[in-house]
mmCIF file of C-alpha atoms in Angstrom:
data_model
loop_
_atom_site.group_PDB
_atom_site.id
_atom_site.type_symbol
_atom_site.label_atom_id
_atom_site.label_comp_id
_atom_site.label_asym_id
_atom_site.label_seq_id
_atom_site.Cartn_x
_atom_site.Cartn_y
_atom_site.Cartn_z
ATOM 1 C CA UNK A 132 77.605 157.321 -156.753
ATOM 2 C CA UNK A 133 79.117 161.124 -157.307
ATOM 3 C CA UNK A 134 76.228 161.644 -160.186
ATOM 4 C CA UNK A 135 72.498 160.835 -160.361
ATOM 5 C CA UNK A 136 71.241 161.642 -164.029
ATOM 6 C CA UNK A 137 68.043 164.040 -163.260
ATOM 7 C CA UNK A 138 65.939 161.416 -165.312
ATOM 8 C CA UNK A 139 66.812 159.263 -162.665
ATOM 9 C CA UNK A 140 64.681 161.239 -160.495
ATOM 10 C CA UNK A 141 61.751 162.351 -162.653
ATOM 11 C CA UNK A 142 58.636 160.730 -161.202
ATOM 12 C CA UNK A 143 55.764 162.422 -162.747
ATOM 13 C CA UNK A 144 53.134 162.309 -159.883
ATOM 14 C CA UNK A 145 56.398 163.339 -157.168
ATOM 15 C CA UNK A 146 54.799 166.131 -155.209
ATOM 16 C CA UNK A 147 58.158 167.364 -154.817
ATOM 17 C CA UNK A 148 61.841 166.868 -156.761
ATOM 18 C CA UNK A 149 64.312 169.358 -156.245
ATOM 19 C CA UNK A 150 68.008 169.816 -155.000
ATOM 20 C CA UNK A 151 68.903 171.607 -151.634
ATOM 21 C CA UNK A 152 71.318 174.153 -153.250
ATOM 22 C CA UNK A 153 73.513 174.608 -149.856
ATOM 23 C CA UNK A 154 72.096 178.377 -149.131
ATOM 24 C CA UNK A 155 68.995 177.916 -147.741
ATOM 25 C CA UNK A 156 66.977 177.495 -150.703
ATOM 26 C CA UNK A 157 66.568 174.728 -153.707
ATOM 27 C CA UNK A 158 67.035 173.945 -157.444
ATOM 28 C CA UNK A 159 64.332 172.314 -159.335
ATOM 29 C CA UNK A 160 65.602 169.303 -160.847
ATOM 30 C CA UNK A 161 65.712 168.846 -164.948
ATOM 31 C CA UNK A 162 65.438 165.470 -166.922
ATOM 32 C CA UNK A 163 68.518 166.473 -169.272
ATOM 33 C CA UNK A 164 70.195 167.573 -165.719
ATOM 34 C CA UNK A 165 73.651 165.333 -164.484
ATOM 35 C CA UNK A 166 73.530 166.039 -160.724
ATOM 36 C CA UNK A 167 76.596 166.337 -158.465
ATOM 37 C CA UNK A 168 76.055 165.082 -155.223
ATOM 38 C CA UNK A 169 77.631 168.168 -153.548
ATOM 39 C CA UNK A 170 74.075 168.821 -152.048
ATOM 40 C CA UNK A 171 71.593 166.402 -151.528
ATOM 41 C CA UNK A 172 68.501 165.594 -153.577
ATOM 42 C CA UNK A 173 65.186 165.212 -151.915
ATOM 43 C CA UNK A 174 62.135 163.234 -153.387
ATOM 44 C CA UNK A 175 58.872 163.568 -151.476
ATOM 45 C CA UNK A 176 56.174 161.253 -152.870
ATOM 46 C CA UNK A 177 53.021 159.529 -152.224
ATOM 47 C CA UNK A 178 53.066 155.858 -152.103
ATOM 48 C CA UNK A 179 49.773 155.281 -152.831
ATOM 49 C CA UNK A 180 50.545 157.082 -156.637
ATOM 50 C CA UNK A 181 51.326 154.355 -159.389
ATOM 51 C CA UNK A 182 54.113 156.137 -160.620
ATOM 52 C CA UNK A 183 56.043 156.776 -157.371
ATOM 53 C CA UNK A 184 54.656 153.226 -156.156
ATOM 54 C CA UNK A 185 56.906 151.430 -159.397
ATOM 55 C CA UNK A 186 59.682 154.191 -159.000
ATOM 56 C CA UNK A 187 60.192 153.158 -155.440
ATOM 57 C CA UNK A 188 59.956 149.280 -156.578
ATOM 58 C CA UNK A 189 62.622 149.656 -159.444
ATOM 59 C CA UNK A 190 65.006 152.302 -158.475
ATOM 60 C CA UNK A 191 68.275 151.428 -158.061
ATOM 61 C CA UNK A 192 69.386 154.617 -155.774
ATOM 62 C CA UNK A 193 67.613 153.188 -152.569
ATOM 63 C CA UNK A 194 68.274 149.972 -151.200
ATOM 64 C CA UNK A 195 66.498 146.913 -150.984
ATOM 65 C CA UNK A 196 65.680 146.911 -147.630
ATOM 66 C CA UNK A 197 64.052 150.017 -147.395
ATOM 67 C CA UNK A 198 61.672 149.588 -150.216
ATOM 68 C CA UNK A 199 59.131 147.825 -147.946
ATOM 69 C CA UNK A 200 59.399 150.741 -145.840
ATOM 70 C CA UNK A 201 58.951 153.739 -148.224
ATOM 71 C CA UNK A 202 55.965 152.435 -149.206
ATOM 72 C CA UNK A 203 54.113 152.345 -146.417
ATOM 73 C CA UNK A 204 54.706 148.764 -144.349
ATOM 74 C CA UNK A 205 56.566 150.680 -141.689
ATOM 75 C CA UNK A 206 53.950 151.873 -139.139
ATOM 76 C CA UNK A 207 55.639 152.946 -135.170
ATOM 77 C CA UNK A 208 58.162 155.596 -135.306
ATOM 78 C CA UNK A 209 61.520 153.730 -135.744
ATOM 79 C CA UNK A 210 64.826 154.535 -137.037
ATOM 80 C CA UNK A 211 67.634 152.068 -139.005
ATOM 81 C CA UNK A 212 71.309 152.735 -139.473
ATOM 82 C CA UNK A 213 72.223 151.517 -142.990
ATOM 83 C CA UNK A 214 75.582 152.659 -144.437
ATOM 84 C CA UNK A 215 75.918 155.942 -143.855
ATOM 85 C CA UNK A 216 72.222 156.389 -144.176
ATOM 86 C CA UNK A 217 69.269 156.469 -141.999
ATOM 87 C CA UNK A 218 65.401 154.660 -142.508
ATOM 88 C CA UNK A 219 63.227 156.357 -140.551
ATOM 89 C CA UNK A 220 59.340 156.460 -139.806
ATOM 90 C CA UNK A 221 58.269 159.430 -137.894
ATOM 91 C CA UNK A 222 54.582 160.238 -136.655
ATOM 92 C CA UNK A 223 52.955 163.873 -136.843
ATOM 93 C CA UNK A 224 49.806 165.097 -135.535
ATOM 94 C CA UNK A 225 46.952 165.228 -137.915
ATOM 95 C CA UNK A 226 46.359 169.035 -139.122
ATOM 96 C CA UNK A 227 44.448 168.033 -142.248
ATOM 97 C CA UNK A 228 40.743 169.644 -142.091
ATOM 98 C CA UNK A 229 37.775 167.283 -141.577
ATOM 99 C CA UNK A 230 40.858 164.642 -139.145
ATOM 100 C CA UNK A 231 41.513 164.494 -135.349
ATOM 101 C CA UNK A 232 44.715 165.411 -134.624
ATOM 102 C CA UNK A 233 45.422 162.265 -132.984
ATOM 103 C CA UNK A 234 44.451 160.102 -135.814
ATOM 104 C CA UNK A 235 48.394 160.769 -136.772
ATOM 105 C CA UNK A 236 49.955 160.867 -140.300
ATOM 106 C CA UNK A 237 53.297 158.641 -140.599
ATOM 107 C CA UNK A 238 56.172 159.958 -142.942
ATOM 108 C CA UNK A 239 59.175 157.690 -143.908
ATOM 109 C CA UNK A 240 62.038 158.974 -145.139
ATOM 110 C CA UNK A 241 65.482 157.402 -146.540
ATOM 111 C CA UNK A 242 68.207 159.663 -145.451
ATOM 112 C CA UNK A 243 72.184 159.882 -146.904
ATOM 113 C CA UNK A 244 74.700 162.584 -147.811
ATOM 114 C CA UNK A 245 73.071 162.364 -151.899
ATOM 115 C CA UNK A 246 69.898 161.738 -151.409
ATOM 116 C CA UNK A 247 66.442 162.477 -149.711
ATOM 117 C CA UNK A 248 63.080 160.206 -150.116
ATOM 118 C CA UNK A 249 60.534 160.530 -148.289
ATOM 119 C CA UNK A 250 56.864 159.018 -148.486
ATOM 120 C CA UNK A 251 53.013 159.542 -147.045
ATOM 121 C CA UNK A 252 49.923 158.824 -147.609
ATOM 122 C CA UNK A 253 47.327 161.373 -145.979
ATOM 123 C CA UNK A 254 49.419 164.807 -146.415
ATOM 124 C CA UNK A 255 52.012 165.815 -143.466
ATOM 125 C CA UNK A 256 52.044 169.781 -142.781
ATOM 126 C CA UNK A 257 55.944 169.403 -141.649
ATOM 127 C CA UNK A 258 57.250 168.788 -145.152
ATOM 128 C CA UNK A 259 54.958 171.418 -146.313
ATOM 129 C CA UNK A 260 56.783 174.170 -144.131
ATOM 130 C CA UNK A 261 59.881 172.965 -144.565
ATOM 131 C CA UNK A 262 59.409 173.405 -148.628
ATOM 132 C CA UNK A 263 57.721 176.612 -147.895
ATOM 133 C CA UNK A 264 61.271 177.951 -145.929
ATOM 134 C CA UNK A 265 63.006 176.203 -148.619
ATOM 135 C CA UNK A 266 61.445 178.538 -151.238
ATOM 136 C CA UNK A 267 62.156 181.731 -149.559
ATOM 137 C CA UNK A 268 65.781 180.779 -149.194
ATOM 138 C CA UNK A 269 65.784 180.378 -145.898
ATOM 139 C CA UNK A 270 65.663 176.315 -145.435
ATOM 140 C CA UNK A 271 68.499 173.862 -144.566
ATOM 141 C CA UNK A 272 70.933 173.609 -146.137
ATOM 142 C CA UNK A 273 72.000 169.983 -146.174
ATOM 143 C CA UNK A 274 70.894 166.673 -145.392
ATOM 144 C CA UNK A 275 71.611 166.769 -141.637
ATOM 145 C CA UNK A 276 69.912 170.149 -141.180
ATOM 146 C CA UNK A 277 67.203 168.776 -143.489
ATOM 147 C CA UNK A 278 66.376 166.345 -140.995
ATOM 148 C CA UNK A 279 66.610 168.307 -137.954
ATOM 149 C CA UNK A 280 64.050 170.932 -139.453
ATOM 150 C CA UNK A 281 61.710 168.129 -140.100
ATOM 151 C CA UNK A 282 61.965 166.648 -136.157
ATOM 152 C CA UNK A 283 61.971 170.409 -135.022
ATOM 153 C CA UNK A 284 58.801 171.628 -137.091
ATOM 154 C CA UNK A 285 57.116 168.212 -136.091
ATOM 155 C CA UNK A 286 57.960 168.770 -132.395
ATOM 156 C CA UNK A 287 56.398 171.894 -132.687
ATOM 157 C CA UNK A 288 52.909 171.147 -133.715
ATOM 158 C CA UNK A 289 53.118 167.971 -131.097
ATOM 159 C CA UNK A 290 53.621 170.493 -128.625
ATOM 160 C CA UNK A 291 50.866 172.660 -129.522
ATOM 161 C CA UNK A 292 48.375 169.997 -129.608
ATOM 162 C CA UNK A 293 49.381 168.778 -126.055
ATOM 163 C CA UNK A 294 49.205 172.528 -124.983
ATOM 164 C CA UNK A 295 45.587 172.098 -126.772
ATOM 165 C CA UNK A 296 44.678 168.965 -124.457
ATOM 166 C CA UNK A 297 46.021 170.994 -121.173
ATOM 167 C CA UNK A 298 44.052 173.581 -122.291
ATOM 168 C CA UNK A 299 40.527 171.593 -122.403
ATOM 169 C CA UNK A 300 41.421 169.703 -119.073
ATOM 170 C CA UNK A 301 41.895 173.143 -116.975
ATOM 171 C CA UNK A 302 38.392 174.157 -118.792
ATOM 172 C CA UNK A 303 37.016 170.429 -117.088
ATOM 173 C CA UNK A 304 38.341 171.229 -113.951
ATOM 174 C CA UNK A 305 37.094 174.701 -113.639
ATOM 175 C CA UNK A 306 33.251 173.276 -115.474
ATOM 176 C CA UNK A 307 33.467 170.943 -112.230
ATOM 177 C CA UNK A 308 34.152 173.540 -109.426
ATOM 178 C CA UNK A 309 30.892 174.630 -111.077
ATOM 179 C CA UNK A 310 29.306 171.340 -110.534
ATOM 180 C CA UNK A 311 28.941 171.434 -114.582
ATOM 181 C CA UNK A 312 29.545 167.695 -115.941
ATOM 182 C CA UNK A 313 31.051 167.614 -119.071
ATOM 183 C CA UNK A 314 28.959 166.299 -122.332
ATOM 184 C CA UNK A 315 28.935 162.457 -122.688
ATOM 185 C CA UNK A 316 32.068 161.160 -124.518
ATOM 186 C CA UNK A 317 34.264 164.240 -124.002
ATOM 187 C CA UNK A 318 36.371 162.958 -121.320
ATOM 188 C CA UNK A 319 36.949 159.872 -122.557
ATOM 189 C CA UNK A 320 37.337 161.277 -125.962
ATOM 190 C CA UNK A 321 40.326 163.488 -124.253
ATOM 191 C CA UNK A 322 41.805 160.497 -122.655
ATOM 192 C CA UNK A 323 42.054 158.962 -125.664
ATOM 193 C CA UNK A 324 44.423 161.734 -127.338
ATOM 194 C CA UNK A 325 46.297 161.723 -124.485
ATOM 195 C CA UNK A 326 46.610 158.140 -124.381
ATOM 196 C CA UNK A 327 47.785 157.775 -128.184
ATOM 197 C CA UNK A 328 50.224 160.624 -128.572
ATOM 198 C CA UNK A 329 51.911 159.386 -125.274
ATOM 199 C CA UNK A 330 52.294 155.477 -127.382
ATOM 200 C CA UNK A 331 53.389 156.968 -130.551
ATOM 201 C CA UNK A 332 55.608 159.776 -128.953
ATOM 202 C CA UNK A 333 57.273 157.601 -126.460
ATOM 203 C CA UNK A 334 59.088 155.893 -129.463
ATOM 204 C CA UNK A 335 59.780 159.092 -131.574
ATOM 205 C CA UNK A 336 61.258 160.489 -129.026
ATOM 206 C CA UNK A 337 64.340 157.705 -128.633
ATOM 207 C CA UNK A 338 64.152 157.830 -132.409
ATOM 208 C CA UNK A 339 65.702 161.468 -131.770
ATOM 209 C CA UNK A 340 67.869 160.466 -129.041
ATOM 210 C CA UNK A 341 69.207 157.825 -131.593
ATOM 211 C CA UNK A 342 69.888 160.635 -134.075
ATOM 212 C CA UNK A 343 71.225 162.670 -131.995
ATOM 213 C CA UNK A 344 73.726 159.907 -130.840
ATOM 214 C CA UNK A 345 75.190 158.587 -134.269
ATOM 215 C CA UNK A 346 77.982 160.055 -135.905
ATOM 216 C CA UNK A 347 77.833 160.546 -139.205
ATOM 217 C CA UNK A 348 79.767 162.596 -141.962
ATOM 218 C CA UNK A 349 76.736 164.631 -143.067
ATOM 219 C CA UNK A 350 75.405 165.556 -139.684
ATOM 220 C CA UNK A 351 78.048 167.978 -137.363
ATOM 221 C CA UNK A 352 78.264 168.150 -134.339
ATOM 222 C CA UNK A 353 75.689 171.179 -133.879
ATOM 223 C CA UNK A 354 72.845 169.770 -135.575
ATOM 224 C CA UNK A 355 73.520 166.367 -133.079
ATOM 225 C CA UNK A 356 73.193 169.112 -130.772
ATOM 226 C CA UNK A 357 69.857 170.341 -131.767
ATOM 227 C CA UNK A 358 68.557 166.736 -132.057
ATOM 228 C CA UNK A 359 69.092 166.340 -128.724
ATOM 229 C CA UNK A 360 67.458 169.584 -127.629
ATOM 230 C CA UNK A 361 64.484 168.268 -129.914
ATOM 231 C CA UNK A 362 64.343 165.021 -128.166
ATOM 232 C CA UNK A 363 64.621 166.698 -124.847
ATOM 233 C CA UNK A 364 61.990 169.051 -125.710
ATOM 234 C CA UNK A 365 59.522 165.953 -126.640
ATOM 235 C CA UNK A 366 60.101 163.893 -123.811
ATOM 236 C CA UNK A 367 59.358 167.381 -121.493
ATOM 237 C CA UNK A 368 55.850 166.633 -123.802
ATOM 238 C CA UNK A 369 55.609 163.353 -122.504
ATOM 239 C CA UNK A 370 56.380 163.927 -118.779
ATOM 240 C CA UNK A 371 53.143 166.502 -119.456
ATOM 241 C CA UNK A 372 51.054 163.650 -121.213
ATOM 242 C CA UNK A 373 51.762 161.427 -118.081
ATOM 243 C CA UNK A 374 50.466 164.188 -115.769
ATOM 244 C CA UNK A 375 47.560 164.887 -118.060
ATOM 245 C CA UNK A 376 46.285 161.141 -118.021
ATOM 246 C CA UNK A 377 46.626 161.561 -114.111
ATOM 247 C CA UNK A 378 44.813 164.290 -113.944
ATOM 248 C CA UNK A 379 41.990 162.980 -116.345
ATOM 249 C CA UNK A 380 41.769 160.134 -113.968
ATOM 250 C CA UNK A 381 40.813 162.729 -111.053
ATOM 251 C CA UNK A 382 38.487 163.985 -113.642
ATOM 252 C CA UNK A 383 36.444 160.692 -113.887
ATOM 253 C CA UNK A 384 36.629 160.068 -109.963
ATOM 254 C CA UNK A 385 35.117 163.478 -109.610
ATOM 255 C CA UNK A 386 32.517 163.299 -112.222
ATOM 256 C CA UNK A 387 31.502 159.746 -110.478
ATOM 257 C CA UNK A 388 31.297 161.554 -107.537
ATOM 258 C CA UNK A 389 29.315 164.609 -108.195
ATOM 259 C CA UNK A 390 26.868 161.973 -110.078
ATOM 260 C CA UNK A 391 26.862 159.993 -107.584
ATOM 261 C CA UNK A 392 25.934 162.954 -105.017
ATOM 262 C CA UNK A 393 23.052 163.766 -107.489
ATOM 263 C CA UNK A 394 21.255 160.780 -107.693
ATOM 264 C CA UNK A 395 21.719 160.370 -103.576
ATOM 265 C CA UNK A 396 20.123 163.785 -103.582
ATOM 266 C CA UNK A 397 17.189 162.856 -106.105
ATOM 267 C CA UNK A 398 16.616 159.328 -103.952
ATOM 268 C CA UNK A 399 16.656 161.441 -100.625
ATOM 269 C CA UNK A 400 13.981 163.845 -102.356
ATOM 270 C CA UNK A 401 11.821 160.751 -103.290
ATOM 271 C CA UNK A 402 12.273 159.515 -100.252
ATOM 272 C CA UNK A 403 10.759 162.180 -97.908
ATOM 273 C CA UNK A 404 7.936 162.943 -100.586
ATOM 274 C CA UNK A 405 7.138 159.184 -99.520
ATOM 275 C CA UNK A 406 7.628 159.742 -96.065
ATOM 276 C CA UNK A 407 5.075 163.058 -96.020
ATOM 277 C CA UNK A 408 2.089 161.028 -98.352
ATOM 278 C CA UNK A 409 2.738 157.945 -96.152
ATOM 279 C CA UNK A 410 0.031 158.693 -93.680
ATOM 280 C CA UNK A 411 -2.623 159.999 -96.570
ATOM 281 C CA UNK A 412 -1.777 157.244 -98.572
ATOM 282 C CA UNK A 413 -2.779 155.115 -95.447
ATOM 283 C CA UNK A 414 -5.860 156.582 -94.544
ATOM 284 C CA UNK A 415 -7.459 157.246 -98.075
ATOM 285 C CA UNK A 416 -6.629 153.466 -98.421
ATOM 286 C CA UNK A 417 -8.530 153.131 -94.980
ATOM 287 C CA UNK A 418 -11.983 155.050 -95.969
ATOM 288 C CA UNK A 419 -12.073 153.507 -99.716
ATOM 289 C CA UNK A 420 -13.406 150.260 -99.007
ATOM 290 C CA UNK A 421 -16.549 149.368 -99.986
ATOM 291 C CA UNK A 422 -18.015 148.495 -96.496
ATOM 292 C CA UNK A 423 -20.442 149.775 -94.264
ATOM 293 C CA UNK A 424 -19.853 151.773 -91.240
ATOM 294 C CA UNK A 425 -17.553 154.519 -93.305
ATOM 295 C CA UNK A 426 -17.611 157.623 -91.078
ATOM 296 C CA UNK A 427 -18.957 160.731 -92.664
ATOM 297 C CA UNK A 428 -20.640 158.241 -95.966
ATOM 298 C CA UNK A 429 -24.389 160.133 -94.778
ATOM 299 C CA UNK A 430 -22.573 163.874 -94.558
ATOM 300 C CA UNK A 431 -22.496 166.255 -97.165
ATOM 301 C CA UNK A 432 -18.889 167.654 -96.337
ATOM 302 C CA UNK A 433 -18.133 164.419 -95.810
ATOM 303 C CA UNK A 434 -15.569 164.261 -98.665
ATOM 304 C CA UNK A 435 -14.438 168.120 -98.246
ATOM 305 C CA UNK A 436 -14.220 167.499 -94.601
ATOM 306 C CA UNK A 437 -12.045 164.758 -95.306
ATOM 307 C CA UNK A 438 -9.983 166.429 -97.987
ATOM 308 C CA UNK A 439 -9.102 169.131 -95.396
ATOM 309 C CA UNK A 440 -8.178 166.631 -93.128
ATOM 310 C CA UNK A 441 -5.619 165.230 -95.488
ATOM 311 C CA UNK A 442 -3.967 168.787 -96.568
ATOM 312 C CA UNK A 443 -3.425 169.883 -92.495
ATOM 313 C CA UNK A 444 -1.947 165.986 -92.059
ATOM 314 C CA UNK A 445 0.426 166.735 -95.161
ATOM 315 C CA UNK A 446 1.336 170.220 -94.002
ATOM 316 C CA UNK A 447 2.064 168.489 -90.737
ATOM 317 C CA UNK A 448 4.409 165.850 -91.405
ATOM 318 C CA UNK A 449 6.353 168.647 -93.785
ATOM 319 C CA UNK A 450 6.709 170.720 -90.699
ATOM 320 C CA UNK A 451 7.892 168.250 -88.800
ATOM 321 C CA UNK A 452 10.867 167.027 -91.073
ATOM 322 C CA UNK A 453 11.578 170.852 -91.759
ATOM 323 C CA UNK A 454 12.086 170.937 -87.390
ATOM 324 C CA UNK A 455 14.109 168.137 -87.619
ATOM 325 C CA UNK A 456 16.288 169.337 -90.544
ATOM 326 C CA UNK A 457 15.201 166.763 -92.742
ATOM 327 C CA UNK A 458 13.737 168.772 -95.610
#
């Protein structure tokens, strides 16, 4: 296949269809057009559309196997030699407004030297800079720098985000030299980022090493290269999300504790308030029953007498603890 007939690549809901152009830049794609596969088309759709849904069910320029795929059955980042083509499911941090960034955003994307299609769902900010570079002439130029721009740009907002998580633990950490325990649900809310970029990353990153390590015609030599750079730049992310859950973990130990050491302190309180009403408790117990003989029942200061007598024995046992260090 030297030619694709541009009708053959008209999908009217596509969000993109166009034709790297081998300078940095791209040509939009006609339906009258007859394409030579110098440069490589790219297709970016949503699967969920009915139109790109039936394009990627009957078109005979992808193969069967990857239909499935493309339309949004593959879910874990994963990548699968066909030919001299690639199937491959990436994962990218949620920057959509109103999302958590670790509620991720799969794209999949059908790679060879003619042709580019790629799928998604919930929108994926990596394509959208790599279009925007594309459109000021400064984007890849074929289908093996293609890709690498996508892993790159995606590497870079992973990184950011873990630089974001680092960020909020050191602001924990410092809150707790303060004694300050974070709001309930935060930590564990942290942990969980950390704890689902590190099981989706963990694959993406061998999905680069795999990349990086397959020769193909349409990838050279330098863009295996910078594949390689991009996977060891992720798994340098990963070796941080393994030290962040650690750390997290000393978190939670240390929030116990300082809890823990507050409630001791409020039972302690409680405790020696006990300890100083014990004896008033006792003897207003003592002169409240209803039986003869009560001294003081015939005075008149009986009950201020009394009263007094309670307020010096209160002020008494204070003083004592406060001698013995106690209070």
């Amino acid at each position: 296949m030297n030619v694709i007939e541009g009708k053959a690549l008209q999908v009217s809901d596509a969000i993109i269809a166009c034709q790297l152009d081998g300078q940095g830049g791209l040509i939009p794609i006609e339906d009258k057009d007859v394409i030579h596969c110098e440069r490589p088309c790219w297709l970016h759709l949503n699967y969920t559309h009915r139109e790109s849904a039936e394009w990627l069910a009957s078109t005979p320029l992808i193969p069967d196997a990857v239909r499935d795929a493309l339309a949004g059955d593959s879910l874990r980042p994963r990548v699968n030699r066909l030919g001299d083509g690639f199937m491959i499911t990436l994962r990218s941090v949620n920057r959509n407004s109103d999302a958590r960034p670790e509620q991720l955003v799969a794209v999949r994307v059908f790679i060879n030297d003619k042709l580019i299609v790629s799928t998604r769902r919930r929108k994926v900010n990596a394509i959208d800079e790599v279009l925007v570079e594309l459109q000021n002439g400064n984007g890849p130029v074929d289908g093996g720098s293609w890709l690498v721009e996508l892993c790159d740009v995606l590497t870079d907002h992973t990184s950011e985000f873990i630089e974001d998580l680092q960020d909020k633990i050191i602001e924990l950490e410092e809150a707790l030299m303060d004694q300050r325990v974070p709001a309930r649900g935060e930590l564990a809310l942290l942990r969980k980022q950390l704890i689902v970029m590190r099981r989706y990353m963990t694959p993406q990153r061998d999905v680069y090493a795999r990349l990086a390590s397959e020769k193909l015609g349409w990838m050279d030599d330098d863009e295996r290269r910078r594949m390689q750079e991009i996977a060891d730049r992720l798994g340098r992310g990963l070796d941080d999300l393994a030290a962040s859950v650690a750390r997290t973990a000393v978190l939670a130990d240390e929030i116990a504790s300082i809890m823990q050491e507050a409630m001791n302190r409020r039972t302690y309180t409680m405790s020696l308030l006990a300890m100083i009403f014990l004896p008033t408790t006792f003897l207003t117990g003592l002169f409240g029953v209803n039986l003869g003989g009560i001294p003081g029942a015939e005075n008149h200061y009986g009950f201020a007498i009394f009263c007094l007598m309670l307020v010096l024995l209160v002020a008494g046992v204070a003083l004592w603890l406060h001698k013995r260090k106690w209070l």
